[in-house]
mmCIF file of C-alpha atoms and ligand atoms in Angstrom:
data_model
loop_
_atom_site.group_PDB
_atom_site.id
_atom_site.type_symbol
_atom_site.label_atom_id
_atom_site.label_comp_id
_atom_site.label_asym_id
_atom_site.label_seq_id
_atom_site.Cartn_x
_atom_site.Cartn_y
_atom_site.Cartn_z
ATOM 1 C CA MET A 1 -41.796 6.484 -32.762
ATOM 2 C CA LYS A 2 -38.851 8.608 -33.877
ATOM 3 C CA LYS A 3 -40.305 11.581 -32.007
ATOM 4 C CA LEU A 4 -40.677 9.476 -28.826
ATOM 5 C CA SER A 5 -37.058 8.295 -28.980
ATOM 6 C CA MET A 6 -35.934 11.887 -29.519
ATOM 7 C CA ILE A 7 -37.826 12.990 -26.409
ATOM 8 C CA PHE A 8 -36.396 10.047 -24.422
ATOM 9 C CA MET A 9 -32.859 10.884 -25.573
ATOM 10 C CA PHE A 10 -33.331 14.546 -24.611
ATOM 11 C CA LEU A 11 -34.590 13.584 -21.150
ATOM 12 C CA MET A 12 -31.654 11.204 -20.661
ATOM 13 C CA LEU A 13 -29.141 13.866 -21.634
ATOM 14 C CA ALA A 14 -30.864 16.431 -19.431
ATOM 15 C CA THR A 15 -30.822 14.054 -16.454
ATOM 16 C CA MET A 16 -27.192 13.091 -16.995
ATOM 17 C CA SER A 17 -26.150 16.719 -17.380
ATOM 18 C CA VAL A 18 -27.779 17.550 -14.051
ATOM 19 C CA PHE A 19 -26.220 14.639 -12.154
ATOM 20 C CA ALA A 20 -22.885 14.823 -13.979
ATOM 21 C CA LYS A 21 -22.481 18.242 -12.260
ATOM 22 C CA SER A 22 -23.679 17.031 -8.891
ATOM 23 C CA VAL A 23 -21.662 17.507 -5.702
ATOM 24 C CA GLY A 24 -22.285 15.094 -2.816
ATOM 25 C CA ILE A 25 -22.088 16.918 0.526
ATOM 26 C CA ALA A 26 -21.818 14.573 3.526
ATOM 27 C CA MET A 27 -21.862 16.268 6.939
ATOM 28 C CA PRO A 28 -21.285 14.142 10.079
ATOM 29 C CA GLU A 29 -24.067 15.118 12.448
ATOM 30 C CA THR A 30 -26.490 17.812 13.552
ATOM 31 C CA HIS A 31 -26.282 17.470 17.373
ATOM 32 C CA VAL A 32 -23.258 19.759 17.037
ATOM 33 C CA LEU A 33 -25.172 22.668 15.598
ATOM 34 C CA ARG A 34 -22.386 24.187 13.485
ATOM 35 C CA TRP A 35 -22.645 21.354 10.864
ATOM 36 C CA ILE A 36 -26.170 22.467 9.902
ATOM 37 C CA LYS A 37 -24.746 25.862 8.906
ATOM 38 C CA ASP A 38 -21.850 24.189 7.078
ATOM 39 C CA GLY A 39 -24.183 22.006 5.005
ATOM 40 C CA GLU A 40 -26.384 24.928 4.018
ATOM 41 C CA SER A 41 -23.373 27.097 3.112
ATOM 42 C CA LEU A 42 -21.850 24.327 0.991
ATOM 43 C CA VAL A 43 -25.073 23.859 -1.003
ATOM 44 C CA LYS A 44 -25.169 27.623 -1.636
ATOM 45 C CA GLU A 45 -21.544 27.671 -2.760
ATOM 46 C CA VAL A 46 -21.849 24.704 -5.177
ATOM 47 C CA GLU A 47 -25.042 26.117 -6.694
ATOM 48 C CA LYS A 48 -23.237 29.461 -7.266
ATOM 49 C CA ARG A 49 -20.877 27.498 -9.507
ATOM 50 C CA GLY A 50 -23.571 25.675 -11.484
ATOM 51 C CA TYR A 51 -23.488 22.409 -9.552
ATOM 52 C CA LYS A 52 -26.424 20.620 -7.948
ATOM 53 C CA GLY A 53 -25.795 20.093 -4.225
ATOM 54 C CA LEU A 54 -26.821 16.732 -2.715
ATOM 55 C CA LEU A 55 -26.737 17.257 1.101
ATOM 56 C CA GLN A 56 -27.011 14.590 3.810
ATOM 57 C CA TYR A 57 -26.243 14.530 7.558
ATOM 58 C CA GLY A 58 -24.812 11.304 8.995
ATOM 59 C CA ASN A 59 -26.359 11.391 12.487
ATOM 60 C CA ALA A 60 -22.876 10.635 13.908
ATOM 61 C CA ASP A 61 -23.185 7.151 12.362
ATOM 62 C CA GLN A 62 -20.436 6.332 9.844
ATOM 63 C CA ALA A 63 -22.311 3.346 8.370
ATOM 64 C CA GLN A 64 -25.250 5.645 7.665
ATOM 65 C CA GLN A 65 -22.962 8.283 6.146
ATOM 66 C CA ASN A 66 -21.309 5.622 3.962
ATOM 67 C CA GLN A 67 -24.723 4.682 2.545
ATOM 68 C CA GLN A 68 -25.399 8.354 1.850
ATOM 69 C CA ILE A 69 -22.072 8.715 0.047
ATOM 70 C CA GLN A 70 -22.700 5.575 -2.014
ATOM 71 C CA SER A 71 -26.042 7.060 -3.012
ATOM 72 C CA PHE A 72 -24.250 10.236 -4.163
ATOM 73 C CA LEU A 73 -21.963 8.075 -6.312
ATOM 74 C CA THR A 74 -24.932 6.165 -7.748
ATOM 75 C CA GLN A 75 -26.508 9.525 -8.635
ATOM 76 C CA GLY A 76 -23.373 10.329 -10.617
ATOM 77 C CA ALA A 77 -21.782 12.932 -8.323
ATOM 78 C CA LYS A 78 -18.299 13.800 -9.593
ATOM 79 C CA ILE A 79 -17.252 15.680 -6.454
ATOM 80 C CA LEU A 80 -17.659 14.685 -2.792
ATOM 81 C CA ILE A 81 -17.158 17.087 0.129
ATOM 82 C CA VAL A 82 -17.016 14.977 3.287
ATOM 83 C CA GLY A 83 -17.050 15.847 6.992
ATOM 84 C CA ASN A 84 -16.630 12.289 8.227
ATOM 85 C CA VAL A 85 -17.711 10.735 11.508
ATOM 86 C CA ASN A 86 -14.712 8.401 11.774
ATOM 87 C CA ASP A 87 -12.176 6.485 9.677
ATOM 88 C CA GLY A 88 -14.844 3.964 8.670
ATOM 89 C CA VAL A 89 -15.381 6.379 5.776
ATOM 90 C CA VAL A 90 -12.266 4.986 4.039
ATOM 91 C CA SER A 91 -14.174 2.213 2.229
ATOM 92 C CA VAL A 92 -16.416 4.626 0.322
ATOM 93 C CA VAL A 93 -13.566 7.066 -0.246
ATOM 94 C CA ASN A 94 -11.705 4.261 -2.015
ATOM 95 C CA GLU A 95 -14.845 3.494 -4.054
ATOM 96 C CA ALA A 96 -15.005 7.159 -5.084
ATOM 97 C CA ALA A 97 -11.314 7.114 -5.995
ATOM 98 C CA ARG A 98 -11.902 4.120 -8.262
ATOM 99 C CA ASP A 99 -14.656 6.128 -10.007
ATOM 100 C CA LYS A 100 -12.210 9.071 -10.369
ATOM 101 C CA VAL A 101 -14.474 11.179 -8.164
ATOM 102 C CA VAL A 102 -12.826 14.194 -6.476
ATOM 103 C CA VAL A 103 -13.005 13.849 -2.689
ATOM 104 C CA VAL A 104 -12.244 16.764 -0.369
ATOM 105 C CA ALA A 105 -12.106 16.172 3.403
ATOM 106 C CA TYR A 106 -14.034 18.999 5.061
ATOM 107 C CA ASP A 107 -12.838 20.231 8.488
ATOM 108 C CA ARG A 108 -12.037 16.658 9.566
ATOM 109 C CA ILE A 109 -9.206 14.762 7.962
ATOM 110 C CA ILE A 110 -10.059 11.369 6.440
ATOM 111 C CA GLN A 111 -7.721 9.037 8.315
ATOM 112 C CA GLY A 112 -6.382 5.704 7.055
ATOM 113 C CA THR A 113 -5.882 6.572 3.380
ATOM 114 C CA THR A 114 -4.312 9.177 1.103
ATOM 115 C CA ASN A 115 -6.624 8.079 -1.727
ATOM 116 C CA TYR A 116 -8.336 11.462 -1.996
ATOM 117 C CA SER A 117 -7.549 14.930 -3.247
ATOM 118 C CA ALA A 118 -7.184 17.343 -0.322
ATOM 119 C CA TYR A 119 -8.202 18.474 3.141
ATOM 120 C CA ILE A 120 -9.579 21.937 3.983
ATOM 121 C CA THR A 121 -9.877 23.067 7.571
ATOM 122 C CA PHE A 122 -8.708 25.725 9.979
ATOM 123 C CA ASN A 123 -5.370 25.872 11.742
ATOM 124 C CA ASN A 124 -6.581 23.462 14.397
ATOM 125 C CA TYR A 125 -3.391 23.737 16.432
ATOM 126 C CA LYS A 126 -4.016 27.496 16.631
ATOM 127 C CA VAL A 127 -7.618 26.797 17.747
ATOM 128 C CA GLY A 128 -6.128 25.059 20.783
ATOM 129 C CA THR A 129 -3.516 27.748 21.299
ATOM 130 C CA LEU A 130 -6.281 30.367 21.432
ATOM 131 C CA GLN A 131 -8.098 28.285 24.068
ATOM 132 C CA GLY A 132 -4.936 27.869 26.144
ATOM 133 C CA GLN A 133 -4.061 31.562 25.868
ATOM 134 C CA ALA A 134 -7.582 32.528 26.957
ATOM 135 C CA ILE A 135 -7.151 30.483 30.149
ATOM 136 C CA GLU A 136 -3.612 31.835 30.623
ATOM 137 C CA SER A 137 -4.809 35.420 30.526
ATOM 138 C CA ALA A 138 -8.130 34.944 32.358
ATOM 139 C CA LEU A 139 -6.326 33.267 35.309
ATOM 140 C CA ASN A 140 -3.324 35.599 35.042
ATOM 141 C CA LEU A 141 -1.111 32.520 35.193
ATOM 142 C CA GLY A 142 1.990 34.654 34.751
ATOM 143 C CA ALA A 143 1.463 35.931 38.313
ATOM 144 C CA ALA A 144 0.182 32.651 39.832
ATOM 145 C CA THR A 145 2.224 31.092 42.663
ATOM 146 C CA THR A 146 2.760 27.585 44.001
ATOM 147 C CA ALA A 147 1.475 28.887 47.346
ATOM 148 C CA ALA A 148 -1.858 29.747 45.740
ATOM 149 C CA PRO A 149 -2.108 27.599 42.588
ATOM 150 C CA LYS A 150 -4.986 27.727 40.119
ATOM 151 C CA TYR A 151 -7.005 24.579 39.419
ATOM 152 C CA ILE A 152 -8.066 23.246 36.012
ATOM 153 C CA THR A 153 -9.691 20.116 34.665
ATOM 154 C CA LEU A 154 -9.249 18.922 31.082
ATOM 155 C CA PHE A 155 -11.662 17.739 28.382
ATOM 156 C CA ALA A 156 -10.796 16.654 24.825
ATOM 157 C CA GLY A 157 -12.888 16.092 21.725
ATOM 158 C CA SER A 158 -13.854 12.791 20.134
ATOM 159 C CA PRO A 159 -11.084 10.174 20.009
ATOM 160 C CA THR A 160 -12.234 9.368 16.453
ATOM 161 C CA ASP A 161 -11.534 12.942 15.304
ATOM 162 C CA ALA A 162 -7.886 13.758 14.602
ATOM 163 C CA ASN A 163 -8.709 17.454 15.041
ATOM 164 C CA ALA A 164 -9.182 16.752 18.750
ATOM 165 C CA ASN A 165 -5.460 15.947 19.027
ATOM 166 C CA PHE A 166 -4.413 19.296 17.568
ATOM 167 C CA PHE A 167 -6.916 21.315 19.607
ATOM 168 C CA TYR A 168 -5.601 19.659 22.753
ATOM 169 C CA GLN A 169 -1.915 20.018 21.882
ATOM 170 C CA GLY A 170 -2.275 23.683 21.005
ATOM 171 C CA ALA A 171 -3.829 24.396 24.389
ATOM 172 C CA MET A 172 -1.424 22.234 26.407
ATOM 173 C CA ASP A 173 1.660 23.731 24.777
ATOM 174 C CA VAL A 174 0.503 26.980 26.408
ATOM 175 C CA LEU A 175 -0.544 25.457 29.755
ATOM 176 C CA ASN A 176 2.098 22.766 30.340
ATOM 177 C CA PRO A 177 4.837 25.220 31.468
ATOM 178 C CA TYR A 178 2.517 26.519 34.247
ATOM 179 C CA ILE A 179 1.656 22.954 35.293
ATOM 180 C CA LYS A 180 5.359 22.094 35.422
ATOM 181 C CA LYS A 181 5.974 25.186 37.603
ATOM 182 C CA GLY A 182 3.245 24.021 39.989
ATOM 183 C CA VAL A 183 1.211 27.215 39.691
ATOM 184 C CA LEU A 184 -1.537 25.440 37.702
ATOM 185 C CA LYS A 185 -2.784 22.128 39.097
ATOM 186 C CA VAL A 186 -4.729 19.601 37.037
ATOM 187 C CA ILE A 187 -7.706 17.902 38.670
ATOM 188 C CA GLY A 188 -8.440 14.552 37.021
ATOM 189 C CA PRO A 189 -6.409 12.831 34.242
ATOM 190 C CA TYR A 190 -3.477 14.819 32.842
ATOM 191 C CA PRO A 191 -2.113 13.721 29.457
ATOM 192 C CA GLU A 192 0.808 16.099 28.830
ATOM 193 C CA THR A 193 0.285 15.436 25.119
ATOM 194 C CA TYR A 194 -2.424 13.685 23.115
ATOM 195 C CA LYS A 195 0.146 10.933 22.469
ATOM 196 C CA ASP A 196 -0.367 9.791 26.080
ATOM 197 C CA THR A 197 -3.248 7.749 24.687
ATOM 198 C CA ALA A 198 -4.249 6.069 27.962
ATOM 199 C CA ASN A 199 -4.882 9.393 29.698
ATOM 200 C CA PHE A 200 -6.085 11.125 26.542
ATOM 201 C CA GLN A 201 -8.808 8.487 26.168
ATOM 202 C CA ARG A 202 -9.898 9.296 29.757
ATOM 203 C CA ILE A 203 -10.524 12.972 28.916
ATOM 204 C CA ALA A 204 -11.795 12.420 25.331
ATOM 205 C CA THR A 205 -15.525 12.701 24.542
ATOM 206 C CA GLU A 206 -16.967 10.125 22.106
ATOM 207 C CA ASN A 207 -18.695 11.771 19.144
ATOM 208 C CA TRP A 208 -18.411 15.172 20.813
ATOM 209 C CA SER A 209 -21.407 14.225 22.982
ATOM 210 C CA GLY A 210 -22.588 17.018 25.293
ATOM 211 C CA THR A 211 -24.395 14.407 27.392
ATOM 212 C CA LEU A 212 -21.168 12.492 28.033
ATOM 213 C CA ALA A 213 -19.322 15.715 28.881
ATOM 214 C CA LYS A 214 -21.982 16.801 31.360
ATOM 215 C CA THR A 215 -21.956 13.406 33.106
ATOM 216 C CA ARG A 216 -18.149 13.391 33.315
ATOM 217 C CA MET A 217 -18.155 16.940 34.724
ATOM 218 C CA GLU A 218 -20.738 15.993 37.351
ATOM 219 C CA ASN A 219 -18.559 13.047 38.389
ATOM 220 C CA LEU A 220 -15.499 15.307 38.633
ATOM 221 C CA LEU A 221 -17.396 17.854 40.748
ATOM 222 C CA ASN A 222 -18.583 15.134 43.121
ATOM 223 C CA ASN A 223 -15.249 13.322 43.374
ATOM 224 C CA ASP A 224 -11.808 14.565 42.242
ATOM 225 C CA ALA A 225 -12.838 18.254 42.366
ATOM 226 C CA ALA A 226 -15.082 18.043 45.438
ATOM 227 C CA LYS A 227 -12.536 19.559 47.847
ATOM 228 C CA ILE A 228 -11.254 22.393 45.660
ATOM 229 C CA THR A 229 -12.755 25.173 43.556
ATOM 230 C CA LEU A 230 -11.964 24.898 39.857
ATOM 231 C CA ASP A 231 -10.673 28.070 38.206
ATOM 232 C CA ALA A 232 -10.897 26.766 34.625
ATOM 233 C CA VAL A 233 -12.092 23.905 32.422
ATOM 234 C CA LEU A 234 -10.463 23.240 29.052
ATOM 235 C CA ALA A 235 -13.449 22.484 26.790
ATOM 236 C CA PRO A 236 -12.563 21.884 23.113
ATOM 237 C CA ASN A 237 -15.818 23.047 21.542
ATOM 238 C CA ASP A 238 -19.046 24.897 22.365
ATOM 239 C CA THR A 239 -21.251 21.804 22.696
ATOM 240 C CA LEU A 240 -18.997 20.458 25.453
ATOM 241 C CA GLY A 241 -18.428 23.891 26.949
ATOM 242 C CA ARG A 242 -22.142 24.507 27.452
ATOM 243 C CA ALA A 243 -22.662 20.996 28.884
ATOM 244 C CA ILE A 244 -19.819 21.564 31.369
ATOM 245 C CA ILE A 245 -21.290 24.922 32.398
ATOM 246 C CA GLU A 246 -24.667 23.258 32.961
ATOM 247 C CA ALA A 247 -23.022 20.795 35.371
ATOM 248 C CA CYS A 248 -21.174 23.589 37.199
ATOM 249 C CA LYS A 249 -24.314 25.727 37.546
ATOM 250 C CA ALA A 250 -25.973 22.834 39.418
ATOM 251 C CA ASP A 251 -23.144 22.893 42.002
ATOM 252 C CA ALA A 252 -23.648 25.505 44.774
ATOM 253 C CA LYS A 253 -19.891 26.126 44.856
ATOM 254 C CA TYR A 254 -20.109 27.852 41.435
ATOM 255 C CA LYS A 255 -23.331 29.773 42.025
ATOM 256 C CA SER A 256 -21.676 33.181 42.022
ATOM 257 C CA LYS A 257 -18.648 32.450 39.841
ATOM 258 C CA LEU A 258 -18.208 29.849 37.091
ATOM 259 C CA PRO A 259 -14.814 28.490 36.120
ATOM 260 C CA VAL A 260 -13.285 29.906 32.931
ATOM 261 C CA VAL A 261 -14.745 27.562 30.273
ATOM 262 C CA THR A 262 -13.451 27.570 26.688
ATOM 263 C CA GLY A 263 -15.147 26.481 23.461
ATOM 264 C CA GLN A 264 -15.040 26.534 19.669
ATOM 265 C CA ASP A 265 -17.412 27.119 16.701
ATOM 266 C CA ALA A 266 -19.006 30.395 17.892
ATOM 267 C CA GLU A 267 -22.394 28.695 18.006
ATOM 268 C CA PHE A 268 -25.159 31.198 18.800
ATOM 269 C CA ASP A 269 -26.077 29.561 22.129
ATOM 270 C CA SER A 270 -22.463 29.905 23.217
ATOM 271 C CA ALA A 271 -22.130 33.436 21.878
ATOM 272 C CA LEU A 272 -25.148 34.354 24.024
ATOM 273 C CA SER A 273 -23.597 32.536 27.001
ATOM 274 C CA ILE A 274 -20.382 34.536 26.511
ATOM 275 C CA LYS A 275 -22.332 37.797 26.282
ATOM 276 C CA ASN A 276 -24.095 36.834 29.528
ATOM 277 C CA GLY A 277 -20.781 36.203 31.259
ATOM 278 C CA GLU A 278 -21.044 32.392 31.512
ATOM 279 C CA GLN A 279 -18.877 30.693 28.820
ATOM 280 C CA TYR A 280 -15.581 32.581 28.735
ATOM 281 C CA MET A 281 -14.586 32.236 25.084
ATOM 282 C CA THR A 282 -15.094 30.465 21.807
ATOM 283 C CA VAL A 283 -13.112 30.222 18.583
ATOM 284 C CA PHE A 284 -14.757 31.660 15.502
ATOM 285 C CA LYS A 285 -14.172 29.530 12.420
ATOM 286 C CA ASP A 286 -16.076 31.312 9.696
ATOM 287 C CA THR A 287 -17.758 28.332 8.041
ATOM 288 C CA ALA A 288 -19.022 30.602 5.259
ATOM 289 C CA LYS A 289 -15.342 31.103 4.370
ATOM 290 C CA LEU A 290 -14.599 27.390 4.908
ATOM 291 C CA SER A 291 -17.456 26.245 2.682
ATOM 292 C CA GLU A 292 -16.506 28.754 -0.029
ATOM 293 C CA ALA A 293 -12.875 27.625 0.159
ATOM 294 C CA ALA A 294 -13.883 23.941 0.037
ATOM 295 C CA VAL A 295 -15.926 24.430 -3.134
ATOM 296 C CA ILE A 296 -13.229 26.566 -4.817
ATOM 297 C CA LEU A 297 -10.737 23.818 -3.960
ATOM 298 C CA ALA A 298 -12.927 20.945 -5.196
ATOM 299 C CA ASP A 299 -13.932 22.832 -8.363
ATOM 300 C CA ALA A 300 -10.281 23.616 -9.196
ATOM 301 C CA ILE A 301 -9.193 20.009 -8.695
ATOM 302 C CA ALA A 302 -12.149 18.712 -10.749
ATOM 303 C CA ASN A 303 -11.082 21.036 -13.594
ATOM 304 C CA GLY A 304 -7.391 20.146 -13.356
ATOM 305 C CA LYS A 305 -6.429 23.600 -12.104
ATOM 306 C CA THR A 306 -4.051 24.570 -9.280
ATOM 307 C CA PRO A 307 -6.235 25.560 -6.344
ATOM 308 C CA GLU A 308 -5.945 29.183 -5.164
ATOM 309 C CA ILE A 309 -7.826 29.418 -1.874
ATOM 310 C CA PRO A 310 -8.391 32.953 -0.568
ATOM 311 C CA GLY A 311 -7.153 33.340 3.025
ATOM 312 C CA ALA A 312 -5.766 29.799 3.309
ATOM 313 C CA ILE A 313 -2.218 28.575 3.856
ATOM 314 C CA LEU A 314 -0.905 25.136 2.883
ATOM 315 C CA ALA A 315 0.008 23.063 5.968
ATOM 316 C CA GLU A 316 3.807 22.930 5.836
ATOM 317 C CA GLY A 317 6.686 22.861 8.325
ATOM 318 C CA ASP A 318 5.417 22.504 11.916
ATOM 319 C CA LEU A 319 1.818 22.415 10.625
ATOM 320 C CA LYS A 320 2.450 19.632 8.097
ATOM 321 C CA GLU A 321 1.177 17.052 10.616
ATOM 322 C CA ILE A 322 -2.349 18.447 10.207
ATOM 323 C CA GLY A 323 -2.337 16.793 6.765
ATOM 324 C CA TYR A 324 -1.117 13.424 8.075
ATOM 325 C CA THR A 325 -3.754 10.719 7.516
ATOM 326 C CA GLY A 326 -1.992 7.935 9.402
ATOM 327 C CA THR A 327 -0.802 6.378 6.123
ATOM 328 C CA GLY A 328 0.738 9.459 4.507
ATOM 329 C CA TYR A 329 0.100 13.132 3.753
ATOM 330 C CA VAL A 330 -2.589 14.919 1.743
ATOM 331 C CA PRO A 331 -2.476 18.619 0.812
ATOM 332 C CA ALA A 332 -4.093 20.426 3.767
ATOM 333 C CA TYR A 333 -5.303 24.025 3.372
ATOM 334 C CA LEU A 334 -5.731 25.972 6.621
ATOM 335 C CA LEU A 335 -7.913 29.013 7.262
ATOM 336 C CA ASP A 336 -7.297 31.284 10.233
ATOM 337 C CA PRO A 337 -9.436 30.898 13.393
ATOM 338 C CA ILE A 338 -10.233 33.871 15.664
ATOM 339 C CA GLY A 339 -10.450 33.818 19.466
ATOM 340 C CA VAL A 340 -13.707 35.434 20.651
ATOM 341 C CA THR A 341 -14.579 36.661 24.141
ATOM 342 C CA LYS A 342 -17.187 39.107 25.465
ATOM 343 C CA GLU A 343 -14.933 41.947 24.281
ATOM 344 C CA ASN A 344 -15.012 41.024 20.571
ATOM 345 C CA ILE A 345 -18.193 38.955 20.179
ATOM 346 C CA ILE A 346 -19.106 41.509 17.492
ATOM 347 C CA ILE A 347 -16.648 39.826 15.091
ATOM 348 C CA PRO A 348 -18.846 36.826 14.185
ATOM 349 C CA VAL A 349 -21.893 39.118 14.356
ATOM 350 C CA ASN A 350 -20.388 41.505 11.783
ATOM 351 C CA ALA A 351 -19.289 38.531 9.663
ATOM 352 C CA GLY A 352 -22.975 37.699 9.210
ATOM 353 C CA PHE A 353 -22.519 34.383 10.996
ATOM 354 C CA TYR A 354 -25.868 34.636 12.764
ATOM 355 C CA THR A 355 -29.445 35.279 11.674
ATOM 356 C CA ALA A 356 -30.724 38.865 12.043
ATOM 357 C CA GLU A 357 -32.788 37.791 15.061
ATOM 358 C CA GLU A 358 -29.772 36.127 16.715
ATOM 359 C CA ALA A 359 -27.473 39.048 15.897
ATOM 360 C CA ALA A 360 -29.891 41.484 17.536
ATOM 361 C CA LYS A 361 -29.578 39.527 20.793
ATOM 362 C CA LEU A 362 -25.762 39.725 20.665
ATOM 363 C CA LYS A 363 -25.443 43.476 20.096
HETATM 364 C C1 LIG B 1 -14.374 19.088 14.816
HETATM 365 C C2 LIG B 1 -14.439 20.488 14.257
HETATM 366 C C3 LIG B 1 -14.823 21.431 15.375
HETATM 367 C C4 LIG B 1 -16.112 20.984 16.040
HETATM 368 C C5 LIG B 1 -16.085 19.503 16.382
HETATM 369 C C6 LIG B 1 -17.447 19.015 16.840
HETATM 370 O O1 LIG B 1 -13.934 18.218 13.833
HETATM 371 O O2 LIG B 1 -13.165 20.876 13.718
HETATM 372 O O3 LIG B 1 -14.984 22.729 14.806
HETATM 373 O O4 LIG B 1 -17.183 21.240 15.175
HETATM 374 O O5 LIG B 1 -15.690 18.729 15.263
HETATM 375 O O6 LIG B 1 -18.265 18.737 15.768
#
């Protein structure tokens, strides 16, 4: 009997020791391909540090992600790394806080509470600036005239994702002066800033859905943009960029020349599109660096140490807003994004961002 209880005790301790060092990794979706890579990188990074990684994808459904997070808590996870779908995540974040579990918001701020440890992302305002500057240079807006204006239509990311506001503002702070001068004309709704919520909602794309973006682009081509030729489309990420290009390619007007279409995430399909002269640019956010930084951050907080994140800056001054949750501020650490066009597509390739097979197709 004694031997049996000893074995039982050993098994209990072994199980607890495994789960006590578990990290719950909740990614929002997989229809935007980059999150698959993020989840895999995060598991690798936590395992490097002796943790067990519990990974789930939320299928763009916050209720489903909340159940996944509650399951992590039940399994005894002491750290959560969360890329949320929307602010419905607050209820489980508060549950985790009550259990003294470290919660790090991953590349999407958790809005509606400051009841968590930190936020790690890229300089999302700079992501937008890079998109705006790409359009500025591709259209040579500095030399554009009111007699022969350039035409653009605007898309934004999901209205439930605060990042979408910063992407948009970064781009429009570059483009607004040209619109004011009358050398760049907007076709369709024109929110000067994301704070023009009525118009912003009209260009936003629920859950970053490529299907919704393609339908909206088709409607624009057949209506508002029917009588002109678009020179550019502001697309906030690669999923939307590729969907917009698909719609344009079906319109005879763009058979020989597509509008300048932006993107973000350096997804392979978009990198290939850029190499083939279709999508104009993307923004490379090295998620291997982001996942490493997120785990270093979470591990430091869990061990009561001051986080030292290689390559990251703390969001302060003009960038402080990136850490605003709607109810207050959390420490936000920002990595540096890189604008990528056909000329420097080798950057994500050399960073090892793609598989060997994919990389071979981009060289
Ligand atoms: C944002 C993220 C972008 C892009 C987008 C679509 O939150 O910062 O990089 O992935 O979601 O999922």
